Coordinates of C-alpha atoms and ligand atoms in Angstrom, one line a residue:
M1 CA 0.0 0.0 0.0
Q2 CA 1.9 3.0 -1.2
S3 CA 0.8 6.5 -0.5
E4 CA -0.5 8.4 -3.5
H5 CA 1.0 11.6 -2.3
A6 CA 4.6 12.3 -2.2
L7 CA 5.5 13.4 1.0
I8 CA 5.4 15.4 3.9
C9 CA 8.1 16.2 6.3
G10 CA 11.2 14.4 5.0
P11 CA 14.5 14.1 6.8
L12 CA 15.3 17.4 8.2
R13 CA 18.7 19.0 8.1
A14 CA 19.8 20.7 11.2
P15 CA 22.5 23.3 11.1
A16 CA 26.1 21.8 11.1
P17 CA 26.8 20.5 14.6
G18 CA 28.8 22.9 16.8
W19 CA 29.9 20.3 19.3
T20 CA 30.3 16.6 19.5
A21 CA 29.9 14.1 22.4
R22 CA 30.7 10.4 22.3
A23 CA 29.6 7.4 24.3
D24 CA 29.0 3.6 23.8
A25 CA 25.2 4.1 23.9
I26 CA 22.9 7.1 23.7
V27 CA 19.6 7.0 25.5
V28 CA 17.0 9.6 24.4
G29 CA 14.4 10.3 27.1
S30 CA 14.3 10.1 30.9
G31 CA 11.0 8.3 31.9
V32 CA 11.0 4.8 33.3
A33 CA 12.2 3.3 30.0
G34 CA 15.1 5.7 29.5
L35 CA 16.3 5.7 33.1
T36 CA 16.2 1.9 33.4
S37 CA 17.8 1.5 30.0
A38 CA 20.7 3.7 31.1
L39 CA 21.1 1.8 34.4
H40 CA 21.1 -1.6 32.7
L41 CA 23.6 -0.5 30.0
R42 CA 25.8 0.8 32.8
D43 CA 25.6 -2.5 34.5
L44 CA 26.9 -4.1 31.4
G45 CA 30.0 -1.9 31.4
L46 CA 28.9 0.7 28.8
R47 CA 29.5 4.4 28.9
V48 CA 26.0 6.0 28.5
L49 CA 24.9 9.4 27.4
L50 CA 21.4 10.1 28.5
V51 CA 19.8 13.1 26.7
T52 CA 16.5 14.5 27.7
K53 CA 14.4 17.3 26.4
A54 CA 13.6 19.2 29.6
Q55 CA 14.7 18.4 33.2
I56 CA 15.4 14.8 33.9
D57 CA 12.2 14.3 35.9
E58 CA 9.8 16.0 33.5
G59 CA 8.5 13.2 31.3
S60 CA 5.2 11.2 31.4
T61 CA 6.4 8.7 34.0
R62 CA 6.1 11.2 36.8
W63 CA 2.4 11.7 36.1
A64 CA 1.5 8.0 36.3
Q65 CA -1.1 7.5 39.0
G66 CA -2.5 4.0 39.1
G67 CA 0.6 1.9 39.3
I68 CA 2.4 -1.1 37.9
A69 CA 0.7 -4.4 37.1
A70 CA 2.6 -7.6 38.0
A71 CA 1.6 -11.0 39.3
L72 CA 3.0 -10.5 42.8
S73 CA 0.4 -12.2 45.0
E74 CA -0.2 -15.9 45.7
E75 CA -3.7 -15.7 44.2
D76 CA -2.3 -14.4 40.9
S77 CA -0.1 -15.9 38.2
P78 CA 1.7 -14.7 35.0
E79 CA -0.8 -16.8 33.1
D80 CA -3.8 -14.8 34.5
H81 CA -2.0 -11.6 33.8
M82 CA -1.3 -12.8 30.3
T83 CA -5.0 -13.6 29.7
D84 CA -6.2 -10.2 30.8
T85 CA -3.5 -8.5 28.6
M86 CA -4.5 -10.5 25.6
V87 CA -8.2 -9.9 26.0
A88 CA -7.7 -6.1 26.4
G89 CA -5.4 -6.2 23.3
A90 CA -8.4 -7.3 21.2
G91 CA -6.6 -9.9 19.0
L92 CA -3.5 -7.9 18.2
C93 CA -1.1 -8.7 21.1
D94 CA 2.1 -10.5 20.3
P95 CA 2.0 -13.7 22.5
D96 CA 5.8 -14.0 22.8
G97 CA 6.1 -10.4 23.9
V98 CA 3.2 -10.7 26.4
T99 CA 4.8 -13.9 27.8
I100 CA 8.0 -12.0 28.4
L101 CA 6.1 -9.0 29.9
V102 CA 4.2 -11.1 32.5
T103 CA 6.9 -13.6 33.4
E104 CA 9.7 -11.1 33.7
G105 CA 7.5 -8.5 35.3
P106 CA 7.8 -9.7 39.0
H107 CA 11.6 -9.7 38.7
A108 CA 11.6 -6.3 37.2
M109 CA 9.5 -5.0 40.1
R110 CA 12.0 -6.4 42.6
E111 CA 14.8 -4.8 40.7
L112 CA 13.0 -1.5 40.8
M113 CA 12.7 -1.8 44.6
E114 CA 16.4 -2.5 44.8
W115 CA 17.0 0.7 43.0
G116 CA 15.1 2.4 45.8
A117 CA 11.4 2.7 44.8
R118 CA 9.1 2.2 47.8
F119 CA 5.6 0.9 47.2
D120 CA 2.6 1.1 49.5
T121 CA 2.1 -1.9 51.8
D122 CA -0.8 -3.5 53.5
P123 CA -1.0 -4.0 57.3
S124 CA 0.9 -7.3 57.0
G125 CA 3.8 -5.5 55.3
S126 CA 3.2 -7.0 51.8
I127 CA 2.9 -4.8 48.8
A128 CA -0.7 -3.5 48.6
L129 CA -2.3 -4.4 45.4
T130 CA -5.4 -2.9 43.8
R131 CA -7.4 -3.5 40.6
E132 CA -8.0 -1.5 37.4
G133 CA -10.0 -1.9 34.2
G134 CA -9.6 -5.2 32.5
H135 CA -7.9 -7.0 35.4
H136 CA -9.5 -10.0 37.0
R137 CA -7.1 -9.9 40.0
D138 CA -5.7 -7.3 42.4
R139 CA -2.3 -6.8 40.8
I140 CA -1.5 -3.1 40.6
A141 CA 1.2 -2.0 42.9
H142 CA 1.1 1.7 43.8
A143 CA 3.1 4.3 45.7
G144 CA 2.2 7.4 47.6
G145 CA -1.5 6.3 47.1
D146 CA -1.9 7.7 43.6
A147 CA 1.6 9.1 43.0
T148 CA 3.3 5.9 41.7
G149 CA 5.1 7.7 38.8
R150 CA 6.5 10.3 41.1
E151 CA 8.1 7.7 43.3
V152 CA 9.4 5.6 40.4
S153 CA 10.9 8.7 38.8
R154 CA 12.5 9.8 42.1
A155 CA 14.2 6.5 42.8
L156 CA 15.5 6.0 39.2
V157 CA 16.7 9.6 38.8
A158 CA 18.6 9.2 42.1
A159 CA 20.2 6.0 40.9
V160 CA 21.2 7.6 37.6
H161 CA 22.7 10.6 39.3
A162 CA 24.7 8.3 41.5
S163 CA 26.3 6.7 38.4
P164 CA 29.4 8.3 37.1
E165 CA 29.2 6.1 34.0
I166 CA 26.0 7.9 32.9
E167 CA 26.4 11.4 31.6
V168 CA 23.1 13.4 31.5
I169 CA 22.4 16.3 29.1
E170 CA 19.2 18.1 29.9
N171 CA 17.2 20.6 27.8
A172 CA 18.3 18.6 24.7
L173 CA 15.8 18.1 22.0
V174 CA 16.7 15.2 19.7
L175 CA 16.5 16.2 16.0
D176 CA 17.5 13.4 13.6
L177 CA 19.3 10.1 13.5
L178 CA 22.9 10.0 12.2
R179 CA 23.8 7.0 10.1
S180 CA 26.9 5.4 8.6
A181 CA 27.2 4.7 4.9
D182 CA 25.7 1.2 5.4
G183 CA 22.7 2.7 7.1
A184 CA 23.5 1.8 10.7
A185 CA 22.6 4.2 13.5
Q186 CA 25.7 6.2 14.7
G187 CA 24.1 8.8 16.9
V188 CA 21.7 11.7 16.9
T189 CA 21.8 15.5 16.3
L190 CA 20.5 17.5 19.3
H191 CA 19.4 21.0 20.0
V192 CA 20.6 22.0 23.5
I193 CA 19.5 25.1 25.2
G194 CA 21.9 26.9 27.5
T195 CA 24.4 24.4 29.0
G196 CA 27.7 26.0 28.5
Q197 CA 30.0 24.2 25.9
R198 CA 27.1 22.0 24.8
D199 CA 24.9 24.8 23.7
G200 CA 23.0 24.9 20.3
V201 CA 23.1 22.1 17.7
G202 CA 25.5 19.3 18.4
A203 CA 26.1 15.6 17.5
A204 CA 26.0 12.8 20.1
L205 CA 27.8 9.8 18.6
A206 CA 27.5 6.2 19.5
P207 CA 26.8 3.0 17.6
A208 CA 23.7 2.3 19.7
V209 CA 20.8 4.7 20.1
I210 CA 17.9 3.8 22.4
L211 CA 14.8 5.9 21.9
A212 CA 12.7 6.3 25.1
T213 CA 11.0 9.5 24.3
G214 CA 7.5 8.5 25.6
G215 CA 4.1 9.4 24.1
I216 CA 2.5 11.5 21.4
G217 CA -0.1 13.3 23.5
Q218 CA 0.5 16.7 22.1
V219 CA -0.8 15.6 18.7
F220 CA -4.2 16.1 20.3
G221 CA -5.7 19.2 22.0
Q222 CA -6.6 17.4 25.3
T223 CA -4.3 14.8 26.7
T224 CA -3.1 13.6 30.1
N225 CA 0.5 13.8 28.8
P226 CA 2.7 16.6 29.7
Y227 CA 3.8 19.3 27.3
V228 CA 7.0 17.5 26.4
S229 CA 5.1 14.6 24.9
T230 CA 5.5 15.6 21.2
G231 CA 6.5 12.1 19.9
D232 CA 10.0 13.2 19.0
G233 CA 11.3 9.6 18.9
V234 CA 8.6 8.3 16.7
A235 CA 9.0 11.3 14.3
L236 CA 12.8 10.8 14.2
A237 CA 12.3 7.1 13.4
V238 CA 9.8 7.9 10.6
R239 CA 12.2 10.4 9.0
A240 CA 15.0 7.9 9.2
G241 CA 12.9 5.3 7.4
A242 CA 12.4 3.0 10.4
S243 CA 9.1 0.9 10.5
V244 CA 6.3 2.1 12.8
A245 CA 3.2 0.1 13.6
D246 CA -0.1 0.2 15.4
I247 CA -0.1 4.0 15.6
E248 CA -3.8 4.1 14.9
F249 CA -4.4 2.6 18.4
V250 CA -4.6 5.8 20.5
Q251 CA -5.9 5.2 23.9
F252 CA -8.4 7.7 25.3
H253 CA -8.5 7.5 29.1
P254 CA -12.2 7.3 30.1
T255 CA -11.9 9.4 33.3
V256 CA -10.1 12.7 32.8
L257 CA -11.3 15.6 34.9
W258 CA -13.5 17.7 32.7
L259 CA -12.5 21.3 32.8
G260 CA -14.8 22.8 30.2
P261 CA -15.1 22.7 26.4
H262 CA -12.2 25.1 25.9
A263 CA -9.6 23.3 28.1
Q264 CA -6.4 22.7 26.2
G265 CA -3.1 20.8 26.8
Q266 CA -2.4 18.5 29.7
Q267 CA -5.6 17.6 31.7
P268 CA -5.8 16.1 35.2
L269 CA -6.2 12.3 35.3
V270 CA -8.6 10.6 37.6
S271 CA -7.0 7.1 37.9
E272 CA -8.9 3.9 37.0
A273 CA -7.8 2.8 40.5
V274 CA -10.6 5.1 41.8
R275 CA -13.1 2.7 40.1
G276 CA -10.9 -0.1 41.3
E277 CA -11.7 1.0 44.9
G278 CA -15.5 1.1 44.1
A279 CA -16.3 4.5 42.3
V280 CA -19.0 4.2 39.6
L281 CA -19.7 6.2 36.5
R282 CA -23.1 7.9 36.2
D283 CA -24.9 9.8 33.5
D284 CA -26.7 13.1 34.0
A285 CA -29.8 11.3 35.2
G286 CA -27.7 9.4 37.8
V287 CA -27.9 6.1 36.0
A288 CA -24.8 3.8 36.7
F289 CA -24.7 2.9 33.0
M290 CA -21.6 0.6 32.9
A291 CA -23.5 -2.3 34.5
D292 CA -25.4 -2.8 31.2
E293 CA -22.3 -2.5 29.1
H294 CA -19.9 -5.3 30.2
P295 CA -19.7 -8.1 32.8
L296 CA -16.9 -6.1 34.5
A297 CA -19.1 -3.0 34.6
D298 CA -17.0 0.0 35.6
L299 CA -13.9 -2.1 35.5
A300 CA -14.3 -3.2 31.8
P301 CA -11.2 -2.7 29.6
R302 CA -10.4 1.0 29.0
D303 CA -11.6 1.1 25.4
I304 CA -15.0 -0.3 26.3
V305 CA -15.5 2.2 29.1
A306 CA -14.3 5.2 26.9
K307 CA -16.7 4.1 24.1
A308 CA -19.6 3.7 26.5
I309 CA -19.0 7.1 27.9
M310 CA -18.9 8.7 24.5
R311 CA -22.2 7.0 23.5
R312 CA -23.8 8.1 26.7
M313 CA -22.6 11.7 26.2
R314 CA -24.0 11.7 22.6
A315 CA -27.3 10.1 23.7
T316 CA -27.9 12.6 26.5
G317 CA -26.3 15.6 24.7
T318 CA -23.8 16.3 27.5
E319 CA -20.1 17.1 27.4
H320 CA -19.1 14.8 30.3
V321 CA -20.4 12.1 32.6
W322 CA -19.9 11.9 36.3
L323 CA -17.7 9.7 38.5
D324 CA -19.3 8.9 41.9
G325 CA -16.8 8.2 44.6
R326 CA -18.7 9.8 47.5
H327 CA -19.3 6.4 49.2
L328 CA -15.6 5.7 49.4
G329 CA -15.4 8.1 52.3
A330 CA -12.9 10.8 53.3
D331 CA -10.3 8.3 54.7
V332 CA -10.0 6.4 51.4
W333 CA -9.7 9.6 49.4
V334 CA -7.0 11.0 51.7
R335 CA -5.0 7.9 52.0
R336 CA -5.3 6.4 48.5
F337 CA -5.9 9.3 46.2
P338 CA -4.2 12.4 47.7
T339 CA -3.1 13.7 44.3
I340 CA -6.6 13.4 42.7
L341 CA -8.2 14.8 45.8
E342 CA -6.0 17.9 45.7
S343 CA -6.4 18.3 41.9
C344 CA -10.2 18.2 42.3
R345 CA -10.3 20.5 45.3
L346 CA -8.1 23.0 43.5
R347 CA -11.0 23.3 41.0
G348 CA -13.7 23.5 43.5
I349 CA -14.8 19.9 43.4
D350 CA -14.8 17.8 46.6
P351 CA -14.9 14.1 45.7
V352 CA -15.9 13.2 49.2
T353 CA -19.2 15.1 48.8
D354 CA -19.4 15.9 45.0
L355 CA -19.7 14.0 41.8
I356 CA -16.6 14.4 39.6
P357 CA -17.2 15.6 36.0
V358 CA -15.1 13.4 33.7
A359 CA -14.7 12.8 29.9
P360 CA -12.3 10.8 27.8
A361 CA -9.0 12.5 26.6
Q362 CA -5.9 11.2 24.9
H363 CA -3.7 9.2 27.2
Y364 CA -1.4 6.7 25.5
V365 CA -0.5 5.3 22.1
S366 CA -0.2 1.5 21.9
G367 CA 1.9 1.6 18.8
G368 CA 5.1 3.3 17.8
V369 CA 8.5 2.3 16.5
R370 CA 8.2 -1.4 15.5
T371 CA 10.7 -3.5 17.4
D372 CA 11.4 -7.2 18.0
I373 CA 11.2 -8.6 21.5
D374 CA 14.6 -7.2 22.3
G375 CA 13.8 -3.7 21.3
R376 CA 15.6 -3.7 17.9
S377 CA 14.0 -1.5 15.3
S378 CA 14.3 -2.1 11.6
I379 CA 17.5 0.1 11.6
R380 CA 20.6 -1.5 12.8
G381 CA 21.8 0.1 16.1
L382 CA 18.5 1.8 16.7
Y383 CA 16.4 0.5 19.6
A384 CA 13.1 1.7 21.1
C385 CA 11.8 1.2 24.6
G386 CA 8.5 2.1 26.4
E387 CA 5.6 4.1 24.9
V388 CA 7.7 5.1 21.9
A389 CA 8.0 1.5 20.9
C390 CA 5.6 -1.1 19.4
T391 CA 6.8 -4.4 20.8
G392 CA 3.3 -5.7 20.1
V393 CA 2.5 -6.4 23.8
H394 CA -0.4 -3.9 23.9
G395 CA -2.1 -5.0 20.7
A396 CA -5.1 -2.7 19.9
N397 CA -5.6 -1.5 23.5
R398 CA -3.1 -1.5 26.4
L399 CA -4.2 -3.1 29.7
A400 CA -4.1 -0.6 32.5
S401 CA -0.8 -0.3 34.4
N402 CA 1.1 -2.4 31.8
S403 CA 3.0 0.6 30.5
L404 CA 5.6 1.3 33.3
L405 CA 6.0 -2.5 33.4
E406 CA 6.8 -2.6 29.7
G407 CA 9.6 0.0 30.2
L408 CA 11.1 -2.0 33.1
V409 CA 11.0 -5.3 31.4
F410 CA 12.1 -4.4 27.9
S411 CA 14.9 -2.0 29.0
R412 CA 16.8 -4.9 30.5
R413 CA 16.4 -6.9 27.2
I414 CA 17.5 -4.0 25.1
A415 CA 20.7 -3.5 27.2
A416 CA 21.5 -7.2 26.7
A417 CA 20.8 -6.9 22.9
V418 CA 23.0 -3.8 22.6
S419 CA 25.8 -5.6 24.3
A420 CA 25.4 -8.8 22.2
D421 CA 24.9 -7.1 18.8
E422 CA 28.1 -6.3 17.0
L423 CA 27.8 -2.6 16.7
L424 CA 30.8 -0.7 15.3
P425 CA 31.4 3.1 15.5
A426 CA 31.7 4.6 12.0
E427 CA 31.8 8.0 10.5
P428 CA 28.2 9.3 10.1
M429 CA 27.1 10.4 6.6
P430 CA 26.0 13.9 5.9
Q431 CA 22.2 14.1 6.4
G432 CA 19.8 13.7 3.5
T433 CA 17.6 16.1 1.5
P434 CA 15.9 18.5 3.9
G435 CA 12.1 18.4 4.4
V436 CA 10.0 21.2 5.6
L437 CA 9.7 22.6 9.1
I438 CA 6.2 23.4 10.3
P439 CA 5.8 26.6 12.3
V440 CA 4.5 26.5 15.8
Q441 CA 1.5 28.8 14.9
L442 CA 0.0 25.7 13.2
R443 CA 0.2 23.5 16.3
R444 CA -3.2 24.5 17.8
P445 CA -5.1 24.3 14.5
M446 CA -3.5 20.9 13.9
Q447 CA -4.6 19.6 17.3
R448 CA -8.1 20.8 16.7
I449 CA -8.3 18.9 13.5
M450 CA -6.9 15.8 15.2
D451 CA -9.4 16.1 18.1
E452 CA -12.3 16.5 15.7
D453 CA -11.5 14.2 12.9
A454 CA -9.1 11.6 14.2
G455 CA -10.0 11.4 17.8
V456 CA -12.2 8.9 19.7
L457 CA -14.7 8.4 16.9
R458 CA -13.5 8.3 13.3
S459 CA -14.9 7.8 9.8
A460 CA -13.6 7.9 6.3
T461 CA -15.1 11.3 5.8
S462 CA -13.5 12.8 8.9
L463 CA -10.1 11.1 8.3
R464 CA -10.0 12.2 4.6
R465 CA -10.7 15.7 5.8
A466 CA -7.8 15.5 8.3
A467 CA -5.5 14.0 5.7
A468 CA -6.3 16.7 3.2
W469 CA -5.7 19.5 5.8
L470 CA -2.4 18.0 6.9
A471 CA -1.2 17.6 3.3
E472 CA -2.1 21.2 2.5
V473 CA -0.2 22.4 5.5
V474 CA 2.9 20.6 4.4
R475 CA 2.5 21.6 0.8
S476 CA 2.2 25.3 1.6
A477 CA 4.7 25.4 4.5
P478 CA 7.1 28.3 4.1
Q479 CA 10.7 27.4 3.3
D480 CA 12.2 29.8 5.8
V481 CA 10.9 28.5 9.2
R482 CA 13.5 28.9 11.9
P483 CA 14.8 25.7 13.5
T484 CA 13.5 26.6 17.0
T485 CA 12.5 23.9 19.6
E486 CA 8.8 24.8 19.1
N487 CA 9.0 24.5 15.3
W488 CA 10.8 21.2 15.5
E489 CA 8.2 19.9 18.0
T490 CA 5.4 21.0 15.7
T491 CA 7.0 19.3 12.8
N492 CA 7.3 16.1 14.9
I493 CA 3.6 16.1 15.8
M494 CA 2.7 16.9 12.2
T495 CA 4.8 13.8 11.0
I496 CA 3.0 11.6 13.5
A497 CA -0.4 13.0 12.7
Q498 CA 0.1 12.1 9.1
V499 CA 1.0 8.4 9.8
L500 CA -1.7 8.2 12.4
V501 CA -4.4 9.4 10.0
R502 CA -3.1 7.2 7.2
H503 CA -3.3 4.1 9.5
A504 CA -6.8 5.1 10.8
L505 CA -8.1 5.5 7.3
L506 CA -6.6 2.2 6.1
R507 CA -7.9 0.2 9.0
E508 CA -11.5 -0.3 7.9
E509 CA -12.8 -1.8 11.1
T510 CA -13.4 -1.1 14.8
R511 CA -11.0 -2.8 17.1
G512 CA -9.7 -1.9 20.6
S513 CA -9.1 1.8 20.8
H514 CA -9.6 2.4 17.1
W515 CA -13.3 3.2 16.6
R516 CA -14.7 3.7 13.1
E517 CA -18.3 4.9 12.8
D518 CA -18.5 3.6 9.2
F519 CA -17.0 0.2 10.1
P520 CA -18.4 -0.6 13.5
E521 CA -17.3 -4.3 13.7
S522 CA -14.0 -6.1 14.1
E523 CA -13.0 -7.9 10.9
V524 CA -11.1 -11.2 10.8
D525 CA -9.2 -9.9 7.8
W526 CA -7.9 -7.0 9.9
Q527 CA -6.4 -9.2 12.6
V528 CA -3.1 -8.0 11.3
R529 CA -0.6 -5.3 12.3
L530 CA -0.3 -2.3 10.0
V531 CA 3.4 -1.3 9.5
T532 CA 4.6 1.8 7.7
H533 CA 7.9 3.2 6.7
M534 CA 8.9 6.2 4.6
D535 CA 11.1 5.4 1.6
A536 CA 14.0 7.5 0.4
A537 CA 11.7 9.5 -1.9
G538 CA 9.6 10.5 1.1
T539 CA 6.7 8.3 0.2
F540 CA 4.9 6.2 2.9
D541 CA 4.7 2.5 2.2
S542 CA 2.4 0.3 4.4
T543 CA 2.3 -3.5 4.8
L544 CA 0.3 -5.9 6.8
E545 CA 2.1 -8.1 9.3
P546 CA 0.5 -11.3 10.5
V547 CA -0.1 -11.5 14.2
P548 CA 0.8 -15.0 15.6
Ligands
LIG601 C1 -4.6 5.2 35.6 O1 -4.1 5.4 36.7 O2 -5.8 5.2 35.4 C2 -3.7 5.1 34.4 C3 -3.1 3.8 34.4 C4 -2.5 3.5 33.1 O3 -2.6 4.3 32.1 O4 -2.1 2.4 32.9

């Protein structure tokens, strides 16, 4: 399936690097996937350069509330965790990847605790476990009640800072991949703001590059992701010609605090764990509507809850539904959900006495840079870990609290692969033909188009409209856009938007978090992975990959 249009944003050419740094491996990103990749690489004796776009603790990980899923209790087993993961993934999970995730998960959790992360415990001193959507067992470990990501980030950042083998460069936006004459990764170009000698555009050179840049939330107008989530790693990989997959499967979290129709940017999450503790969704008339939707009611897999809410909002002509956690009582709110409690109270809502207005918003992308089960992308020396990657473990819809786990488990495997693969440093080639940069002024209009036409509910009409708009923006982009951080980021979200809309249009079915109004059923013929790469001429080429 080739694209009719010649392209979009081709490989971009940054100004000539003003400085060079060298290491054995470069890790791009400082969430759970990036930090643990760096620690594992260090343990294998490699010199690591970790580059991160803002401050080291500013990625998505810090915002994770619910926790980390792992079969840690005697009543649970990796097999049960696997079953729930596969069911949520709606036929597109890679069974080998999922087996690795659930069997290596408990060990990865113990390792995380050895690095200093402290999880909440029950009165007997065991790790306290709760439940979230799609899980048939209590298996979600949490910290600080609902501040799991903050604790994980704190512990891992401290471990990285205590490692002289890991050099950290902050405020470093990754631009493009550097490659040798035979196509292997040899490093990245970076745009660094204000750190002395390493200021401006530079080259970080190493024969192994691990992308751990997190999510793509800023492609949409309302997201739970922080402002740094502009999909820089996915966009870099697309421009370099690496394969990306499953990018149409964008997860909309069902319960995001509704702040009004004009709210933009990062929105406050109300964790699934609140429903795990007993809160229920109600419509405007007070009806607890999830009981009629799924045997697990309010704890159905996330895509099912998000769709049910959207249908209810349409049927009742409302802009949100309500989450009722009043019966949980003040003690539970204070002890288990201090972050959510504060975030609601700041906005004049007291969950102890009030219903919480919630609506779905972008939260996660299940696809990304296509990798094997050891994190290798289709480009030699380029690896991807965490949300930026498509290992296939999430299929069409990620099971709640499997994301931090994926970062923990696959970072270890990637470090082992980097150390086993014969990667040789070589002189990078000059970069290819420049594409266009998209100015930041187009960011908000682009997000609006993506919200309206490629959001929760999609159709051929809406997706064609989005595709035409995006193509026109690229076609008419001025040639003299300055290479600022904001313009690069806008270009990155434009690149991802184009692949996402293409995939959503091609996939003529409804499956997991991809919901087509004009193709409302799942189709057996579509039980395949859609994989796309950009060829040297800047044209997208998509193929179908069987799912075992
Ligand atoms: C949540 O706490 O509801 C989010 C958990 C997740 O995205 O896995």
